[in-house]
JSON list of C-alpha atoms in Angstrom, two decimals:
[
{"chain": "X", "resi": 608, "resn": "GLU", "atom": "CA", "xyz": [-16.72, -24.03, 112.25]},
{"chain": "X", "resi": 609, "resn": "ASP", "atom": "CA", "xyz": [-20.36, -24.07, 113.30]},
{"chain": "X", "resi": 610, "resn": "GLN", "atom": "CA", "xyz": [-21.20, -20.93, 115.26]},
{"chain": "X", "resi": 611, "resn": "VAL", "atom": "CA", "xyz": [-24.24, -19.36, 116.86]},
{"chain": "X", "resi": 612, "resn": "THR", "atom": "CA", "xyz": [-24.14, -15.68, 117.89]},
{"chain": "X", "resi": 613, "resn": "GLN", "atom": "CA", "xyz": [-26.85, -13.94, 119.86]},
{"chain": "X", "resi": 614, "resn": "SER", "atom": "CA", "xyz": [-27.33, -10.20, 120.24]},
{"chain": "X", "resi": 615, "resn": "PRO", "atom": "CA", "xyz": [-27.65, -8.12, 122.24]},
{"chain": "X", "resi": 616, "resn": "GLU", "atom": "CA", "xyz": [-26.09, -9.77, 125.28]},
{"chain": "X", "resi": 617, "resn": "ALA", "atom": "CA", "xyz": [-28.48, -7.88, 127.53]},
{"chain": "X", "resi": 618, "resn": "LEU", "atom": "CA", "xyz": [-31.63, -5.87, 126.90]},
{"chain": "X", "resi": 619, "resn": "ARG", "atom": "CA", "xyz": [-33.65, -3.72, 129.24]},
{"chain": "X", "resi": 620, "resn": "LEU", "atom": "CA", "xyz": [-37.19, -2.78, 128.20]},
{"chain": "X", "resi": 621, "resn": "GLN", "atom": "CA", "xyz": [-40.06, -0.90, 129.72]},
{"chain": "X", "resi": 622, "resn": "GLU", "atom": "CA", "xyz": [-43.31, -2.80, 130.04]},
{"chain": "X", "resi": 623, "resn": "GLY", "atom": "CA", "xyz": [-45.11, -2.59, 126.68]},
{"chain": "X", "resi": 624, "resn": "GLU", "atom": "CA", "xyz": [-41.96, -1.63, 124.74]},
{"chain": "X", "resi": 625, "resn": "SER", "atom": "CA", "xyz": [-41.66, -4.13, 121.89]},
{"chain": "X", "resi": 626, "resn": "SER", "atom": "CA", "xyz": [-38.26, -5.30, 120.61]},
{"chain": "X", "resi": 627, "resn": "SER", "atom": "CA", "xyz": [-36.41, -8.15, 118.89]},
{"chain": "X", "resi": 628, "resn": "LEU", "atom": "CA", "xyz": [-33.60, -10.52, 119.83]},
{"chain": "X", "resi": 629, "resn": "ASN", "atom": "CA", "xyz": [-31.24, -11.80, 117.16]},
{"chain": "X", "resi": 630, "resn": "CYS", "atom": "CA", "xyz": [-29.64, -15.18, 116.59]},
{"chain": "X", "resi": 631, "resn": "SER", "atom": "CA", "xyz": [-27.24, -15.48, 113.65]},
{"chain": "X", "resi": 632, "resn": "TYR", "atom": "CA", "xyz": [-25.65, -18.76, 112.65]},
{"chain": "X", "resi": 633, "resn": "THR", "atom": "CA", "xyz": [-23.04, -20.26, 110.38]},
{"chain": "X", "resi": 634, "resn": "VAL", "atom": "CA", "xyz": [-24.00, -23.90, 110.14]},
{"chain": "X", "resi": 635, "resn": "SER", "atom": "CA", "xyz": [-23.84, -26.09, 107.08]},
{"chain": "X", "resi": 636, "resn": "GLY", "atom": "CA", "xyz": [-27.14, -27.78, 106.38]},
{"chain": "X", "resi": 637, "resn": "LEU", "atom": "CA", "xyz": [-29.35, -26.36, 109.13]},
{"chain": "X", "resi": 638, "resn": "ARG", "atom": "CA", "xyz": [-31.68, -29.01, 110.48]},
{"chain": "X", "resi": 639, "resn": "GLY", "atom": "CA", "xyz": [-33.66, -26.98, 112.94]},
{"chain": "X", "resi": 640, "resn": "LEU", "atom": "CA", "xyz": [-33.28, -23.85, 115.02]},
{"chain": "X", "resi": 641, "resn": "PHE", "atom": "CA", "xyz": [-34.60, -23.86, 118.57]},
{"chain": "X", "resi": 642, "resn": "TRP", "atom": "CA", "xyz": [-35.50, -21.08, 120.99]},
{"chain": "X", "resi": 643, "resn": "TYR", "atom": "CA", "xyz": [-35.49, -21.59, 124.74]},
{"chain": "X", "resi": 644, "resn": "ARG", "atom": "CA", "xyz": [-36.27, -19.45, 127.77]},
{"chain": "X", "resi": 645, "resn": "GLN", "atom": "CA", "xyz": [-34.16, -19.87, 130.91]},
{"chain": "X", "resi": 646, "resn": "ASP", "atom": "CA", "xyz": [-35.02, -18.47, 134.32]},
{"chain": "X", "resi": 647, "resn": "PRO", "atom": "CA", "xyz": [-32.27, -18.05, 136.96]},
{"chain": "X", "resi": 648, "resn": "GLY", "atom": "CA", "xyz": [-31.31, -21.34, 138.59]},
{"chain": "X", "resi": 649, "resn": "LYS", "atom": "CA", "xyz": [-33.55, -23.34, 136.23]},
{"chain": "X", "resi": 650, "resn": "GLY", "atom": "CA", "xyz": [-33.11, -25.43, 133.13]},
{"chain": "X", "resi": 651, "resn": "PRO", "atom": "CA", "xyz": [-34.01, -24.04, 129.69]},
{"chain": "X", "resi": 652, "resn": "GLU", "atom": "CA", "xyz": [-37.68, -24.26, 128.74]},
{"chain": "X", "resi": 653, "resn": "PHE", "atom": "CA", "xyz": [-38.45, -25.07, 125.11]},
{"chain": "X", "resi": 654, "resn": "LEU", "atom": "CA", "xyz": [-40.30, -22.36, 123.16]},
{"chain": "X", "resi": 655, "resn": "PHE", "atom": "CA", "xyz": [-40.09, -22.93, 119.39]},
{"chain": "X", "resi": 656, "resn": "THR", "atom": "CA", "xyz": [-38.60, -25.03, 116.61]},
{"chain": "X", "resi": 657, "resn": "LEU", "atom": "CA", "xyz": [-38.09, -23.44, 113.20]},
{"chain": "X", "resi": 658, "resn": "TYR", "atom": "CA", "xyz": [-37.33, -25.73, 110.27]},
{"chain": "X", "resi": 659, "resn": "SER", "atom": "CA", "xyz": [-36.84, -23.63, 107.15]},
{"chain": "X", "resi": 660, "resn": "ALA", "atom": "CA", "xyz": [-36.33, -20.07, 105.97]},
{"chain": "X", "resi": 661, "resn": "GLY", "atom": "CA", "xyz": [-39.54, -18.06, 105.95]},
{"chain": "X", "resi": 662, "resn": "GLU", "atom": "CA", "xyz": [-41.14, -20.00, 108.77]},
{"chain": "X", "resi": 663, "resn": "GLU", "atom": "CA", "xyz": [-42.76, -18.19, 111.70]},
{"chain": "X", "resi": 664, "resn": "LYS", "atom": "CA", "xyz": [-44.07, -19.45, 115.05]},
{"chain": "X", "resi": 665, "resn": "GLU", "atom": "CA", "xyz": [-46.04, -17.55, 117.70]},
{"chain": "X", "resi": 666, "resn": "LYS", "atom": "CA", "xyz": [-46.83, -18.04, 121.36]},
{"chain": "X", "resi": 667, "resn": "GLU", "atom": "CA", "xyz": [-48.52, -15.33, 123.39]},
{"chain": "X", "resi": 668, "resn": "ARG", "atom": "CA", "xyz": [-46.27, -12.23, 123.14]},
{"chain": "X", "resi": 669, "resn": "LEU", "atom": "CA", "xyz": [-43.45, -14.08, 121.38]},
{"chain": "X", "resi": 670, "resn": "LYS", "atom": "CA", "xyz": [-42.95, -14.58, 117.66]},
{"chain": "X", "resi": 671, "resn": "ALA", "atom": "CA", "xyz": [-39.96, -16.37, 116.14]},
{"chain": "X", "resi": 672, "resn": "THR", "atom": "CA", "xyz": [-38.89, -15.99, 112.52]},
{"chain": "X", "resi": 673, "resn": "LEU", "atom": "CA", "xyz": [-36.17, -17.62, 110.45]},
{"chain": "X", "resi": 674, "resn": "THR", "atom": "CA", "xyz": [-34.10, -16.58, 107.43]},
{"chain": "X", "resi": 675, "resn": "LYS", "atom": "CA", "xyz": [-31.18, -18.40, 105.80]},
{"chain": "X", "resi": 676, "resn": "LYS", "atom": "CA", "xyz": [-28.66, -16.75, 108.12]},
{"chain": "X", "resi": 677, "resn": "GLU", "atom": "CA", "xyz": [-30.51, -15.64, 111.24]},
{"chain": "X", "resi": 678, "resn": "SER", "atom": "CA", "xyz": [-33.54, -15.89, 113.44]},
{"chain": "X", "resi": 679, "resn": "PHE", "atom": "CA", "xyz": [-35.38, -13.22, 115.35]},
{"chain": "X", "resi": 680, "resn": "LEU", "atom": "CA", "xyz": [-37.43, -13.52, 118.51]},
{"chain": "X", "resi": 681, "resn": "HIS", "atom": "CA", "xyz": [-39.89, -10.64, 118.52]},
{"chain": "X", "resi": 682, "resn": "ILE", "atom": "CA", "xyz": [-41.42, -9.67, 121.85]},
{"chain": "X", "resi": 683, "resn": "THR", "atom": "CA", "xyz": [-44.59, -7.62, 121.59]},
{"chain": "X", "resi": 684, "resn": "ALA", "atom": "CA", "xyz": [-45.76, -5.50, 124.53]},
{"chain": "X", "resi": 685, "resn": "PRO", "atom": "CA", "xyz": [-43.58, -7.39, 127.04]},
{"chain": "X", "resi": 686, "resn": "LYS", "atom": "CA", "xyz": [-44.49, -7.80, 130.69]},
{"chain": "X", "resi": 687, "resn": "PRO", "atom": "CA", "xyz": [-42.15, -8.15, 133.70]},
{"chain": "X", "resi": 688, "resn": "GLU", "atom": "CA", "xyz": [-42.80, -11.91, 133.72]},
{"chain": "X", "resi": 689, "resn": "ASP", "atom": "CA", "xyz": [-41.09, -12.12, 130.31]},
{"chain": "X", "resi": 690, "resn": "SER", "atom": "CA", "xyz": [-37.80, -11.29, 132.03]},
{"chain": "X", "resi": 691, "resn": "ALA", "atom": "CA", "xyz": [-35.42, -14.23, 131.46]},
{"chain": "X", "resi": 692, "resn": "THR", "atom": "CA", "xyz": [-32.45, -15.32, 129.39]},
{"chain": "X", "resi": 693, "resn": "TYR", "atom": "CA", "xyz": [-33.44, -16.40, 125.88]},
{"chain": "X", "resi": 694, "resn": "LEU", "atom": "CA", "xyz": [-31.25, -19.04, 124.27]},
{"chain": "X", "resi": 695, "resn": "CYS", "atom": "CA", "xyz": [-30.96, -19.96, 120.62]},
{"chain": "X", "resi": 696, "resn": "ALA", "atom": "CA", "xyz": [-29.63, -23.34, 119.45]},
{"chain": "X", "resi": 697, "resn": "VAL", "atom": "CA", "xyz": [-29.09, -24.95, 116.06]},
{"chain": "X", "resi": 698, "resn": "ARG", "atom": "CA", "xyz": [-28.91, -28.60, 115.14]},
{"chain": "X", "resi": 699, "resn": "LEU", "atom": "CA", "xyz": [-25.73, -29.55, 113.34]},
{"chain": "X", "resi": 700, "resn": "GLY", "atom": "CA", "xyz": [-25.98, -30.59, 109.72]},
{"chain": "X", "resi": 701, "resn": "GLY", "atom": "CA", "xyz": [-25.44, -34.14, 108.55]},
{"chain": "X", "resi": 702, "resn": "GLU", "atom": "CA", "xyz": [-26.92, -37.46, 109.63]},
{"chain": "X", "resi": 703, "resn": "GLY", "atom": "CA", "xyz": [-24.37, -38.21, 112.32]},
{"chain": "X", "resi": 704, "resn": "GLY", "atom": "CA", "xyz": [-24.56, -36.83, 115.84]},
{"chain": "X", "resi": 705, "resn": "GLY", "atom": "CA", "xyz": [-28.25, -37.38, 116.44]},
{"chain": "X", "resi": 706, "resn": "ASN", "atom": "CA", "xyz": [-29.89, -34.26, 117.78]},
{"chain": "X", "resi": 707, "resn": "LYS", "atom": "CA", "xyz": [-26.73, -32.52, 118.97]},
{"chain": "X", "resi": 708, "resn": "LEU", "atom": "CA", "xyz": [-27.27, -28.79, 119.36]},
{"chain": "X", "resi": 709, "resn": "THR", "atom": "CA", "xyz": [-24.93, -25.81, 119.31]},
{"chain": "X", "resi": 710, "resn": "PHE", "atom": "CA", "xyz": [-26.08, -23.05, 121.67]},
{"chain": "X", "resi": 711, "resn": "GLY", "atom": "CA", "xyz": [-25.55, -19.32, 121.62]},
{"chain": "X", "resi": 712, "resn": "THR", "atom": "CA", "xyz": [-24.62, -17.48, 124.80]},
{"chain": "X", "resi": 713, "resn": "GLY", "atom": "CA", "xyz": [-28.10, -16.01, 125.22]},
{"chain": "X", "resi": 714, "resn": "THR", "atom": "CA", "xyz": [-29.77, -12.62, 125.58]},
{"chain": "X", "resi": 715, "resn": "GLN", "atom": "CA", "xyz": [-30.62, -11.57, 129.12]},
{"chain": "X", "resi": 716, "resn": "LEU", "atom": "CA", "xyz": [-33.91, -9.68, 128.97]},
{"chain": "X", "resi": 717, "resn": "LYS", "atom": "CA", "xyz": [-35.23, -7.53, 131.80]},
{"chain": "X", "resi": 718, "resn": "VAL", "atom": "CA", "xyz": [-38.67, -5.91, 131.53]},
{"chain": "X", "resi": 719, "resn": "GLU", "atom": "CA", "xyz": [-39.37, -3.14, 133.99]},
{"chain": "X", "resi": 720, "resn": "LEU", "atom": "CA", "xyz": [-42.64, -1.55, 135.12]},
{"chain": "A", "resi": 929, "resn": "ASP", "atom": "CA", "xyz": [-46.36, -35.49, 134.77]},
{"chain": "A", "resi": 930, "resn": "GLY", "atom": "CA", "xyz": [-43.52, -36.46, 132.47]},
{"chain": "A", "resi": 931, "resn": "GLY", "atom": "CA", "xyz": [-40.23, -34.75, 132.93]},
{"chain": "A", "resi": 932, "resn": "ILE", "atom": "CA", "xyz": [-36.55, -34.86, 133.76]},
{"chain": "A", "resi": 933, "resn": "THR", "atom": "CA", "xyz": [-35.34, -35.02, 137.35]},
{"chain": "A", "resi": 934, "resn": "GLN", "atom": "CA", "xyz": [-31.83, -33.99, 138.31]},
{"chain": "A", "resi": 935, "resn": "SER", "atom": "CA", "xyz": [-30.42, -34.51, 141.76]},
{"chain": "A", "resi": 936, "resn": "PRO", "atom": "CA", "xyz": [-29.04, -33.16, 143.92]},
{"chain": "A", "resi": 937, "resn": "LYS", "atom": "CA", "xyz": [-29.81, -29.50, 143.25]},
{"chain": "A", "resi": 938, "resn": "TYR", "atom": "CA", "xyz": [-26.57, -28.42, 144.96]},
{"chain": "A", "resi": 939, "resn": "LEU", "atom": "CA", "xyz": [-23.38, -30.49, 145.33]},
{"chain": "A", "resi": 940, "resn": "PHE", "atom": "CA", "xyz": [-20.02, -29.77, 146.88]},
{"chain": "A", "resi": 941, "resn": "ARG", "atom": "CA", "xyz": [-16.83, -31.56, 145.94]},
{"chain": "A", "resi": 942, "resn": "LYS", "atom": "CA", "xyz": [-13.64, -31.89, 147.88]},
{"chain": "A", "resi": 943, "resn": "GLU", "atom": "CA", "xyz": [-10.24, -31.94, 146.19]},
{"chain": "A", "resi": 944, "resn": "GLY", "atom": "CA", "xyz": [-9.47, -35.36, 144.72]},
{"chain": "A", "resi": 945, "resn": "GLN", "atom": "CA", "xyz": [-13.04, -36.58, 145.05]},
{"chain": "A", "resi": 946, "resn": "ASN", "atom": "CA", "xyz": [-15.28, -38.04, 142.37]},
{"chain": "A", "resi": 947, "resn": "VAL", "atom": "CA", "xyz": [-18.93, -37.03, 142.48]},
{"chain": "A", "resi": 948, "resn": "THR", "atom": "CA", "xyz": [-21.93, -38.36, 140.56]},
{"chain": "A", "resi": 949, "resn": "LEU", "atom": "CA", "xyz": [-24.86, -36.31, 139.30]},
{"chain": "A", "resi": 950, "resn": "SER", "atom": "CA", "xyz": [-28.14, -38.08, 138.75]},
{"chain": "A", "resi": 951, "resn": "CYS", "atom": "CA", "xyz": [-30.48, -37.62, 135.78]},
{"chain": "A", "resi": 952, "resn": "GLU", "atom": "CA", "xyz": [-33.73, -39.56, 135.38]},
{"chain": "A", "resi": 953, "resn": "GLN", "atom": "CA", "xyz": [-36.41, -39.07, 132.69]},
{"chain": "A", "resi": 954, "resn": "ASN", "atom": "CA", "xyz": [-39.88, -40.55, 132.25]},
{"chain": "A", "resi": 955, "resn": "LEU", "atom": "CA", "xyz": [-40.54, -39.09, 128.80]},
{"chain": "A", "resi": 956, "resn": "ASN", "atom": "CA", "xyz": [-39.63, -42.36, 127.06]},
{"chain": "A", "resi": 957, "resn": "HIS", "atom": "CA", "xyz": [-36.92, -40.52, 125.12]},
{"chain": "A", "resi": 958, "resn": "ASP", "atom": "CA", "xyz": [-34.11, -42.50, 123.52]},
{"chain": "A", "resi": 959, "resn": "ALA", "atom": "CA", "xyz": [-31.48, -39.76, 123.56]},
{"chain": "A", "resi": 960, "resn": "MET", "atom": "CA", "xyz": [-30.00, -38.08, 126.62]},
{"chain": "A", "resi": 961, "resn": "TYR", "atom": "CA", "xyz": [-27.39, -35.33, 127.01]},
{"chain": "A", "resi": 962, "resn": "TRP", "atom": "CA", "xyz": [-25.20, -33.63, 129.60]},
{"chain": "A", "resi": 963, "resn": "TYR", "atom": "CA", "xyz": [-24.24, -29.96, 129.32]},
{"chain": "A", "resi": 964, "resn": "ARG", "atom": "CA", "xyz": [-22.13, -27.63, 131.35]},
{"chain": "A", "resi": 965, "resn": "GLN", "atom": "CA", "xyz": [-23.13, -23.96, 131.70]},
{"chain": "A", "resi": 966, "resn": "ASP", "atom": "CA", "xyz": [-20.68, -21.28, 132.84]},
{"chain": "A", "resi": 967, "resn": "PRO", "atom": "CA", "xyz": [-21.41, -17.55, 133.16]},
{"chain": "A", "resi": 968, "resn": "GLY", "atom": "CA", "xyz": [-21.09, -15.76, 129.83]},
{"chain": "A", "resi": 969, "resn": "GLN", "atom": "CA", "xyz": [-20.78, -19.01, 127.87]},
{"chain": "A", "resi": 970, "resn": "GLY", "atom": "CA", "xyz": [-23.28, -21.05, 125.98]},
{"chain": "A", "resi": 971, "resn": "LEU", "atom": "CA", "xyz": [-24.21, -24.56, 127.01]},
{"chain": "A", "resi": 972, "resn": "ARG", "atom": "CA", "xyz": [-21.34, -26.91, 126.17]},
{"chain": "A", "resi": 973, "resn": "LEU", "atom": "CA", "xyz": [-21.96, -30.57, 125.47]},
{"chain": "A", "resi": 974, "resn": "ILE", "atom": "CA", "xyz": [-20.11, -33.04, 127.71]},
{"chain": "A", "resi": 975, "resn": "TYR", "atom": "CA", "xyz": [-21.53, -36.43, 126.66]},
{"chain": "A", "resi": 976, "resn": "TYR", "atom": "CA", "xyz": [-24.57, -37.71, 124.85]},
{"chain": "A", "resi": 977, "resn": "SER", "atom": "CA", "xyz": [-26.27, -41.07, 124.38]},
{"chain": "A", "resi": 978, "resn": "GLN", "atom": "CA", "xyz": [-28.66, -42.02, 121.61]},
{"chain": "A", "resi": 979, "resn": "ILE", "atom": "CA", "xyz": [-29.50, -45.51, 122.86]},
{"chain": "A", "resi": 980, "resn": "VAL", "atom": "CA", "xyz": [-28.97, -47.69, 125.92]},
{"chain": "A", "resi": 981, "resn": "ASN", "atom": "CA", "xyz": [-25.42, -48.99, 126.41]},
{"chain": "A", "resi": 982, "resn": "ASP", "atom": "CA", "xyz": [-23.99, -46.48, 123.94]},
{"chain": "A", "resi": 983, "resn": "PHE", "atom": "CA", "xyz": [-22.66, -42.95, 124.42]},
{"chain": "A", "resi": 984, "resn": "GLN", "atom": "CA", "xyz": [-20.34, -40.49, 122.70]},
{"chain": "A", "resi": 985, "resn": "LYS", "atom": "CA", "xyz": [-18.05, -37.72, 123.84]},
{"chain": "A", "resi": 986, "resn": "GLY", "atom": "CA", "xyz": [-19.16, -34.17, 123.34]},
{"chain": "A", "resi": 987, "resn": "ASP", "atom": "CA", "xyz": [-16.97, -31.10, 123.07]},
{"chain": "A", "resi": 988, "resn": "ILE", "atom": "CA", "xyz": [-15.62, -31.09, 126.66]},
{"chain": "A", "resi": 989, "resn": "ALA", "atom": "CA", "xyz": [-15.60, -34.72, 127.84]},
{"chain": "A", "resi": 990, "resn": "GLU", "atom": "CA", "xyz": [-12.19, -34.68, 129.56]},
{"chain": "A", "resi": 991, "resn": "GLY", "atom": "CA", "xyz": [-12.52, -35.27, 133.31]},
{"chain": "A", "resi": 992, "resn": "TYR", "atom": "CA", "xyz": [-16.06, -36.65, 133.03]},
{"chain": "A", "resi": 993, "resn": "SER", "atom": "CA", "xyz": [-17.56, -40.11, 132.63]},
{"chain": "A", "resi": 994, "resn": "VAL", "atom": "CA", "xyz": [-21.07, -41.45, 132.02]},
{"chain": "A", "resi": 995, "resn": "SER", "atom": "CA", "xyz": [-23.02, -44.68, 131.80]},
{"chain": "A", "resi": 996, "resn": "ARG", "atom": "CA", "xyz": [-26.31, -45.58, 130.13]},
{"chain": "A", "resi": 997, "resn": "GLU", "atom": "CA", "xyz": [-27.51, -48.89, 131.53]},
{"chain": "A", "resi": 998, "resn": "LYS", "atom": "CA", "xyz": [-31.20, -47.97, 131.48]},
{"chain": "A", "resi": 999, "resn": "LYS", "atom": "CA", "xyz": [-33.23, -45.89, 129.07]},
{"chain": "A", "resi": 1000, "resn": "GLU", "atom": "CA", "xyz": [-34.46, -43.68, 131.90]},
{"chain": "A", "resi": 1001, "resn": "SER", "atom": "CA", "xyz": [-31.12, -42.90, 133.52]},
{"chain": "A", "resi": 1002, "resn": "PHE", "atom": "CA", "xyz": [-27.91, -41.15, 132.44]},
{"chain": "A", "resi": 1003, "resn": "PRO", "atom": "CA", "xyz": [-25.66, -40.39, 135.43]},
{"chain": "A", "resi": 1004, "resn": "LEU", "atom": "CA", "xyz": [-22.62, -38.14, 135.07]},
{"chain": "A", "resi": 1005, "resn": "THR", "atom": "CA", "xyz": [-19.47, -38.58, 137.16]},
{"chain": "A", "resi": 1006, "resn": "VAL", "atom": "CA", "xyz": [-17.20, -35.59, 137.62]},
{"chain": "A", "resi": 1007, "resn": "THR", "atom": "CA", "xyz": [-13.80, -37.08, 138.31]},
{"chain": "A", "resi": 1008, "resn": "SER", "atom": "CA", "xyz": [-10.83, -35.63, 140.16]},
{"chain": "A", "resi": 1009, "resn": "ALA", "atom": "CA", "xyz": [-9.21, -35.15, 136.73]},
{"chain": "A", "resi": 1010, "resn": "GLN", "atom": "CA", "xyz": [-11.63, -32.31, 136.04]},
{"chain": "A", "resi": 1011, "resn": "LYS", "atom": "CA", "xyz": [-9.66, -29.37, 137.43]},
{"chain": "A", "resi": 1012, "resn": "ASN", "atom": "CA", "xyz": [-12.35, -26.73, 137.08]},
{"chain": "A", "resi": 1013, "resn": "PRO", "atom": "CA", "xyz": [-15.61, -28.48, 137.94]},
{"chain": "A", "resi": 1014, "resn": "THR", "atom": "CA", "xyz": [-17.49, -25.50, 139.38]},
{"chain": "A", "resi": 1015, "resn": "ALA", "atom": "CA", "xyz": [-20.45, -24.97, 137.05]},
{"chain": "A", "resi": 1016, "resn": "PHE", "atom": "CA", "xyz": [-24.15, -25.49, 136.50]},
{"chain": "A", "resi": 1017, "resn": "TYR", "atom": "CA", "xyz": [-24.79, -28.94, 134.99]},
{"chain": "A", "resi": 1018, "resn": "LEU", "atom": "CA", "xyz": [-27.84, -29.58, 132.87]},
{"chain": "A", "resi": 1019, "resn": "CYS", "atom": "CA", "xyz": [-29.27, -32.87, 131.68]},
{"chain": "A", "resi": 1020, "resn": "ALA", "atom": "CA", "xyz": [-31.58, -33.08, 128.66]},
{"chain": "A", "resi": 1021, "resn": "SER", "atom": "CA", "xyz": [-33.44, -35.71, 126.68]},
{"chain": "A", "resi": 1022, "resn": "SER", "atom": "CA", "xyz": [-35.09, -35.92, 123.29]},
{"chain": "A", "resi": 1023, "resn": "PRO", "atom": "CA", "xyz": [-36.54, -38.38, 120.81]},
{"chain": "A", "resi": 1024, "resn": "ARG", "atom": "CA", "xyz": [-33.94, -39.57, 118.29]},
{"chain": "A", "resi": 1025, "resn": "GLN", "atom": "CA", "xyz": [-35.80, -38.15, 115.31]},
{"chain": "A", "resi": 1026, "resn": "VAL", "atom": "CA", "xyz": [-34.42, -35.07, 113.60]},
{"chain": "A", "resi": 1027, "resn": "TYR", "atom": "CA", "xyz": [-35.99, -31.70, 114.49]},
{"chain": "A", "resi": 1028, "resn": "GLN", "atom": "CA", "xyz": [-37.21, -32.87, 117.88]},
{"chain": "A", "resi": 1029, "resn": "PRO", "atom": "CA", "xyz": [-36.37, -30.41, 120.68]},
{"chain": "A", "resi": 1030, "resn": "GLN", "atom": "CA", "xyz": [-34.38, -31.34, 123.74]},
{"chain": "A", "resi": 1031, "resn": "HIS", "atom": "CA", "xyz": [-36.11, -30.98, 127.10]},
{"chain": "A", "resi": 1032, "resn": "PHE", "atom": "CA", "xyz": [-34.12, -30.05, 130.17]},
{"chain": "A", "resi": 1033, "resn": "GLY", "atom": "CA", "xyz": [-34.04, -30.77, 133.86]},
{"chain": "A", "resi": 1034, "resn": "ASP", "atom": "CA", "xyz": [-33.53, -28.00, 136.41]},
{"chain": "A", "resi": 1035, "resn": "GLY", "atom": "CA", "xyz": [-29.83, -28.57, 136.84]},
{"chain": "A", "resi": 1036, "resn": "THR", "atom": "CA", "xyz": [-27.26, -29.35, 139.51]},
{"chain": "A", "resi": 1037, "resn": "ARG", "atom": "CA", "xyz": [-24.93, -26.63, 140.76]},
{"chain": "A", "resi": 1038, "resn": "LEU", "atom": "CA", "xyz": [-21.52, -28.07, 141.63]},
{"chain": "A", "resi": 1039, "resn": "SER", "atom": "CA", "xyz": [-19.03, -26.17, 143.77]},
{"chain": "A", "resi": 1040, "resn": "ILE", "atom": "CA", "xyz": [-15.60, -26.86, 145.19]},
{"chain": "A", "resi": 1041, "resn": "LEU", "atom": "CA", "xyz": [-15.14, -26.94, 148.97]}
]
C-alpha cells in the first residue's frame, strides 16, 4: 500500500535555529514528490517538485532534497513568518490516475522570537 | 490573476440536507480534484476529473457527488448520505501532464447545524 509518513508531527524552533522536516514514502514507481506550505484556514501553497533521487531545490530559507526512500525539507535560520504546516505528497506510480497525489499528515512548525 | 476560487468560505448543513460547494478555476487546467481535510489526517481524495464530462471516484467518494460540465468548474455536492460531513474541503487543479503540481483554493469549511 502506498504510504507517506511525515515527522515530526510538530516542531517548535527559536528564530534562527535551523532544522529539517522528514517525509518518508513507500510508493512503487515514484513520479514526483511535492512539498506544500499550509497556513491556518487556507489552502496548501505549492513550494517544490522533486523528480528523482539526488535532486535538490531551494527557495529563500527552504531547501528540499530527495533520496530513494525519503525527502527532507531543510529550514535555515527560520523566521516567525515560516510558521505553518508543511505537507508532503507523492504522485502514485503507473500511467493511470492522472496526477493523483497521496499526502502525508504534515509537520506543524512554529518559529518563536 | 489566475487562481482557484472556492465558495462559500463557511457553510452549514442541516440534517437530511444536500449542500453544494463551488470550485472555479481560470488557470486553464484540464484536471480538477476535491479533497477532504480532517484534523490529524492527511488530505483525502474524494473525486477527481481529468477532462470535461468525465470524473472518477477517489478514496472516500461515498456520500458525495460531482459534475464536470465546464472546464472551469467542478462543483461538489455533499449529500445527506454523508453521515460525518464536518470537515475542511479543498479544491485543486493541475495540468494533466505528469509531474505538474496541483494548485489549491482556500477551502470551504462545512459544519453541521
